[in-house]
Amino acid sequence: MQTSPDLLFKSLADPTRRAIFERLSRDGEQTVRMLTDNSGVSQPAISKHLGILKQAGLVQARHAGRETHYSAQPRALGTLVDWLNHYGRFWQERFARLEDLLKRMDQ
């Protein structure tokens, strides 16, 4: 499933959501309680952030008994990588053309 860049940027614009995504990426699957411990953020707030990350496809939930385990889905970042590569090429071409123009003006 391809997520829109707008949804991914909006999801990752919040520092708490970025921290949750980074923690899941670094430490692997965790429950809401594990993510809440020592985070300084309430359990309802963590749950709300996880819901937004899940909607963007950045995390996946797995139910086991009474607990839900969340894991990072780094493939969802592919849309952002494609977007950044597209604009990276765009600006490289623009700067190359500007450099050519400046060289011709100096001659």
Short mmCIF file of N, CA and C in Angstrom, two decimals:
data_model
loop_
_atom_site.label_atom_id
_atom_site.label_comp_id
_atom_site.label_asym_id
_atom_site.label_seq_id
_atom_site.Cartn_x
_atom_site.Cartn_y
_atom_site.Cartn_z
N MET A 1 0.84 -1.19 0.00
CA MET A 1 0.00 0.00 0.00
C MET A 1 0.88 1.24 0.00
N GLN A 2 0.63 2.14 -0.91
CA GLN A 2 1.39 3.38 -1.02
C GLN A 2 0.65 4.48 -0.27
N THR A 3 1.32 5.12 0.68
CA THR A 3 0.73 6.20 1.46
C THR A 3 1.13 7.52 0.83
N SER A 4 0.23 8.51 0.89
CA SER A 4 0.54 9.80 0.29
C SER A 4 1.65 10.49 1.07
N PRO A 5 2.51 11.26 0.38
CA PRO A 5 3.56 11.99 1.09
C PRO A 5 2.97 12.95 2.14
N ASP A 6 1.80 13.55 1.85
CA ASP A 6 1.20 14.47 2.81
C ASP A 6 0.93 13.78 4.14
N LEU A 7 0.37 12.58 4.09
CA LEU A 7 0.04 11.85 5.31
C LEU A 7 1.30 11.45 6.06
N LEU A 8 2.33 11.04 5.32
CA LEU A 8 3.59 10.66 5.96
C LEU A 8 4.27 11.87 6.59
N PHE A 9 4.34 13.00 5.86
CA PHE A 9 4.96 14.20 6.42
C PHE A 9 4.19 14.67 7.65
N LYS A 10 2.87 14.67 7.56
CA LYS A 10 2.04 15.10 8.70
C LYS A 10 2.28 14.19 9.90
N SER A 11 2.37 12.90 9.66
CA SER A 11 2.58 11.95 10.76
C SER A 11 3.93 12.15 11.42
N LEU A 12 4.94 12.35 10.61
CA LEU A 12 6.30 12.46 11.16
C LEU A 12 6.68 13.89 11.56
N ALA A 13 5.79 14.85 11.32
CA ALA A 13 6.08 16.23 11.71
C ALA A 13 6.07 16.40 13.23
N ASP A 14 5.35 15.53 13.91
CA ASP A 14 5.26 15.62 15.37
C ASP A 14 6.46 14.91 16.00
N PRO A 15 7.21 15.60 16.89
CA PRO A 15 8.40 14.98 17.48
C PRO A 15 8.11 13.74 18.32
N THR A 16 6.94 13.71 18.98
CA THR A 16 6.60 12.52 19.77
C THR A 16 6.38 11.33 18.85
N ARG A 17 5.70 11.53 17.73
CA ARG A 17 5.48 10.42 16.79
C ARG A 17 6.79 9.96 16.16
N ARG A 18 7.67 10.92 15.85
CA ARG A 18 8.98 10.52 15.31
C ARG A 18 9.74 9.70 16.34
N ALA A 19 9.66 10.12 17.61
CA ALA A 19 10.37 9.38 18.67
C ALA A 19 9.80 7.97 18.81
N ILE A 20 8.48 7.83 18.73
CA ILE A 20 7.86 6.50 18.81
C ILE A 20 8.31 5.64 17.64
N PHE A 21 8.26 6.21 16.43
CA PHE A 21 8.67 5.45 15.24
C PHE A 21 10.14 5.04 15.34
N GLU A 22 11.00 5.97 15.78
CA GLU A 22 12.42 5.66 15.93
C GLU A 22 12.64 4.56 16.97
N ARG A 23 11.91 4.65 18.06
CA ARG A 23 12.07 3.63 19.12
C ARG A 23 11.63 2.26 18.63
N LEU A 24 10.50 2.21 17.91
CA LEU A 24 10.05 0.92 17.37
C LEU A 24 11.02 0.39 16.32
N SER A 25 11.59 1.29 15.54
CA SER A 25 12.56 0.87 14.52
C SER A 25 13.83 0.33 15.17
N ARG A 26 14.26 1.01 16.21
CA ARG A 26 15.52 0.65 16.89
C ARG A 26 15.37 -0.57 17.79
N ASP A 27 14.28 -0.59 18.59
CA ASP A 27 14.15 -1.61 19.64
C ASP A 27 13.20 -2.75 19.28
N GLY A 28 12.49 -2.64 18.17
CA GLY A 28 11.57 -3.71 17.77
C GLY A 28 10.19 -3.55 18.40
N GLU A 29 9.39 -4.58 18.24
CA GLU A 29 7.98 -4.58 18.65
C GLU A 29 7.82 -4.26 20.15
N GLN A 30 6.82 -3.39 20.44
CA GLN A 30 6.56 -3.00 21.83
C GLN A 30 5.07 -2.77 22.03
N THR A 31 4.65 -2.90 23.29
CA THR A 31 3.26 -2.61 23.65
C THR A 31 3.13 -1.12 23.98
N VAL A 32 1.89 -0.66 24.11
CA VAL A 32 1.66 0.74 24.49
C VAL A 32 2.28 1.01 25.86
N ARG A 33 2.12 0.04 26.79
CA ARG A 33 2.68 0.22 28.14
C ARG A 33 4.20 0.38 28.07
N MET A 34 4.86 -0.43 27.26
CA MET A 34 6.32 -0.33 27.14
C MET A 34 6.71 1.02 26.54
N LEU A 35 5.93 1.49 25.58
CA LEU A 35 6.24 2.79 24.96
C LEU A 35 5.96 3.94 25.92
N THR A 36 4.98 3.75 26.82
CA THR A 36 4.62 4.80 27.77
C THR A 36 5.64 4.93 28.89
N ASP A 37 6.19 3.77 29.36
CA ASP A 37 7.16 3.79 30.46
C ASP A 37 8.33 4.70 30.12
N ASN A 38 8.65 5.58 31.05
CA ASN A 38 9.80 6.50 30.95
C ASN A 38 9.73 7.44 29.75
N SER A 39 8.54 7.59 29.15
CA SER A 39 8.45 8.49 27.99
C SER A 39 8.03 9.90 28.38
N GLY A 40 7.38 10.03 29.55
CA GLY A 40 6.87 11.33 29.95
C GLY A 40 5.59 11.71 29.22
N VAL A 41 5.01 10.75 28.51
CA VAL A 41 3.77 10.97 27.76
C VAL A 41 2.73 9.99 28.28
N SER A 42 1.49 10.44 28.40
CA SER A 42 0.43 9.58 28.94
C SER A 42 0.09 8.44 27.98
N GLN A 43 -0.50 7.37 28.54
CA GLN A 43 -0.90 6.22 27.72
C GLN A 43 -1.91 6.61 26.66
N PRO A 44 -2.95 7.42 27.00
CA PRO A 44 -3.89 7.82 25.93
C PRO A 44 -3.21 8.61 24.81
N ALA A 45 -2.25 9.45 25.18
CA ALA A 45 -1.55 10.23 24.14
C ALA A 45 -0.71 9.30 23.25
N ILE A 46 -0.02 8.33 23.87
CA ILE A 46 0.76 7.37 23.07
C ILE A 46 -0.17 6.62 22.13
N SER A 47 -1.33 6.18 22.64
CA SER A 47 -2.28 5.45 21.80
C SER A 47 -2.75 6.30 20.63
N LYS A 48 -3.01 7.57 20.89
CA LYS A 48 -3.46 8.46 19.82
C LYS A 48 -2.36 8.63 18.76
N HIS A 49 -1.12 8.81 19.21
CA HIS A 49 -0.01 8.94 18.26
C HIS A 49 0.17 7.65 17.45
N LEU A 50 0.03 6.50 18.11
CA LEU A 50 0.15 5.22 17.39
C LEU A 50 -0.95 5.08 16.34
N GLY A 51 -2.15 5.56 16.65
CA GLY A 51 -3.25 5.51 15.69
C GLY A 51 -2.93 6.31 14.43
N ILE A 52 -2.31 7.47 14.62
CA ILE A 52 -1.94 8.31 13.46
C ILE A 52 -0.81 7.65 12.67
N LEU A 53 0.17 7.08 13.38
CA LEU A 53 1.26 6.37 12.69
C LEU A 53 0.73 5.15 11.94
N LYS A 54 -0.24 4.47 12.53
CA LYS A 54 -0.83 3.28 11.89
C LYS A 54 -1.60 3.70 10.64
N GLN A 55 -2.34 4.79 10.71
CA GLN A 55 -3.09 5.29 9.56
C GLN A 55 -2.15 5.63 8.40
N ALA A 56 -0.96 6.11 8.73
CA ALA A 56 0.03 6.45 7.70
C ALA A 56 0.78 5.22 7.22
N GLY A 57 0.54 4.07 7.83
CA GLY A 57 1.22 2.84 7.43
C GLY A 57 2.61 2.69 8.02
N LEU A 58 2.95 3.56 8.98
CA LEU A 58 4.29 3.53 9.55
C LEU A 58 4.44 2.51 10.67
N VAL A 59 3.33 2.09 11.27
CA VAL A 59 3.37 1.04 12.30
C VAL A 59 2.27 0.03 12.00
N GLN A 60 2.48 -1.16 12.52
CA GLN A 60 1.51 -2.24 12.38
C GLN A 60 1.19 -2.76 13.78
N ALA A 61 -0.08 -3.11 14.01
CA ALA A 61 -0.51 -3.62 15.31
C ALA A 61 -0.75 -5.11 15.23
N ARG A 62 -0.36 -5.80 16.32
CA ARG A 62 -0.60 -7.24 16.43
C ARG A 62 -1.21 -7.48 17.80
N HIS A 63 -2.41 -8.08 17.83
CA HIS A 63 -3.08 -8.34 19.10
C HIS A 63 -2.65 -9.69 19.64
N ALA A 64 -2.31 -9.71 20.93
CA ALA A 64 -1.95 -10.96 21.62
C ALA A 64 -2.58 -10.89 23.01
N GLY A 65 -3.66 -11.64 23.20
CA GLY A 65 -4.35 -11.58 24.48
C GLY A 65 -4.97 -10.21 24.67
N ARG A 66 -4.67 -9.60 25.81
CA ARG A 66 -5.24 -8.29 26.12
C ARG A 66 -4.35 -7.14 25.66
N GLU A 67 -3.20 -7.48 25.11
CA GLU A 67 -2.26 -6.43 24.72
C GLU A 67 -2.14 -6.32 23.20
N THR A 68 -1.80 -5.12 22.77
CA THR A 68 -1.53 -4.88 21.35
C THR A 68 -0.04 -4.54 21.22
N HIS A 69 0.62 -5.24 20.34
CA HIS A 69 2.05 -5.03 20.10
C HIS A 69 2.19 -4.25 18.79
N TYR A 70 3.02 -3.22 18.84
CA TYR A 70 3.23 -2.37 17.66
C TYR A 70 4.65 -2.57 17.13
N SER A 71 4.76 -2.55 15.81
CA SER A 71 6.08 -2.64 15.18
C SER A 71 6.17 -1.61 14.07
N ALA A 72 7.40 -1.14 13.82
CA ALA A 72 7.64 -0.16 12.76
C ALA A 72 7.53 -0.84 11.40
N GLN A 73 7.06 -0.10 10.42
CA GLN A 73 6.97 -0.58 9.04
C GLN A 73 7.79 0.36 8.16
N PRO A 74 9.12 0.17 8.16
CA PRO A 74 9.99 1.12 7.44
C PRO A 74 9.73 1.21 5.94
N ARG A 75 9.13 0.18 5.35
CA ARG A 75 8.84 0.26 3.92
C ARG A 75 7.90 1.41 3.58
N ALA A 76 7.11 1.84 4.57
CA ALA A 76 6.20 2.97 4.33
C ALA A 76 6.96 4.25 4.02
N LEU A 77 8.24 4.30 4.43
CA LEU A 77 9.04 5.49 4.16
C LEU A 77 9.44 5.58 2.68
N GLY A 78 9.20 4.52 1.93
CA GLY A 78 9.57 4.50 0.51
C GLY A 78 8.95 5.65 -0.27
N THR A 79 7.72 6.00 0.06
CA THR A 79 7.06 7.12 -0.62
C THR A 79 7.83 8.42 -0.39
N LEU A 80 8.31 8.62 0.86
CA LEU A 80 9.09 9.83 1.15
C LEU A 80 10.44 9.80 0.43
N VAL A 81 11.07 8.64 0.40
CA VAL A 81 12.35 8.52 -0.29
C VAL A 81 12.17 8.85 -1.77
N ASP A 82 11.12 8.32 -2.39
CA ASP A 82 10.84 8.63 -3.80
C ASP A 82 10.62 10.12 -4.00
N TRP A 83 9.86 10.75 -3.12
CA TRP A 83 9.56 12.18 -3.21
C TRP A 83 10.84 12.99 -3.08
N LEU A 84 11.68 12.65 -2.10
CA LEU A 84 12.93 13.37 -1.89
C LEU A 84 13.89 13.17 -3.07
N ASN A 85 13.95 11.96 -3.61
CA ASN A 85 14.81 11.71 -4.77
C ASN A 85 14.35 12.52 -5.97
N HIS A 86 13.04 12.58 -6.19
CA HIS A 86 12.50 13.36 -7.30
C HIS A 86 12.94 14.83 -7.20
N TYR A 87 12.77 15.44 -6.02
CA TYR A 87 13.12 16.84 -5.87
C TYR A 87 14.63 17.05 -5.76
N GLY A 88 15.35 16.05 -5.32
CA GLY A 88 16.81 16.12 -5.34
C GLY A 88 17.32 16.24 -6.76
N ARG A 89 16.78 15.38 -7.67
CA ARG A 89 17.17 15.45 -9.09
C ARG A 89 16.75 16.79 -9.70
N PHE A 90 15.54 17.23 -9.36
CA PHE A 90 15.02 18.50 -9.88
C PHE A 90 15.98 19.64 -9.56
N TRP A 91 16.41 19.75 -8.31
CA TRP A 91 17.28 20.86 -7.92
C TRP A 91 18.70 20.70 -8.45
N GLN A 92 19.17 19.46 -8.58
CA GLN A 92 20.49 19.26 -9.17
C GLN A 92 20.50 19.75 -10.62
N GLU A 93 19.43 19.46 -11.36
CA GLU A 93 19.34 19.92 -12.74
C GLU A 93 19.27 21.45 -12.80
N ARG A 94 18.51 22.05 -11.92
CA ARG A 94 18.39 23.52 -11.88
C ARG A 94 19.73 24.18 -11.57
N PHE A 95 20.44 23.66 -10.59
CA PHE A 95 21.75 24.23 -10.24
C PHE A 95 22.76 24.03 -11.37
N ALA A 96 22.70 22.89 -12.05
CA ALA A 96 23.62 22.65 -13.17
C ALA A 96 23.33 23.66 -14.28
N ARG A 97 22.06 23.92 -14.58
CA ARG A 97 21.71 24.90 -15.61
C ARG A 97 22.13 26.29 -15.20
N LEU A 98 21.97 26.64 -13.92
CA LEU A 98 22.40 27.96 -13.42
C LEU A 98 23.91 28.11 -13.54
N GLU A 99 24.63 27.05 -13.20
CA GLU A 99 26.09 27.08 -13.30
C GLU A 99 26.52 27.28 -14.75
N ASP A 100 25.86 26.59 -15.69
CA ASP A 100 26.16 26.77 -17.11
C ASP A 100 25.90 28.21 -17.55
N LEU A 101 24.79 28.76 -17.12
CA LEU A 101 24.45 30.14 -17.46
C LEU A 101 25.49 31.11 -16.92
N LEU A 102 25.91 30.91 -15.69
CA LEU A 102 26.91 31.81 -15.09
C LEU A 102 28.25 31.71 -15.81
N LYS A 103 28.62 30.51 -16.25
CA LYS A 103 29.88 30.34 -17.00
C LYS A 103 29.80 31.07 -18.33
N ARG A 104 28.65 30.95 -19.00
CA ARG A 104 28.48 31.64 -20.29
C ARG A 104 28.50 33.15 -20.12
N MET A 105 27.97 33.65 -19.00
CA MET A 105 27.95 35.10 -18.75
C MET A 105 29.36 35.63 -18.50
N ASP A 106 30.23 34.78 -17.91
CA ASP A 106 31.60 35.20 -17.63
C ASP A 106 32.45 35.27 -18.89
N GLN A 107 32.03 34.58 -19.97
CA GLN A 107 32.84 34.53 -21.19
C GLN A 107 32.67 35.78 -22.03
#
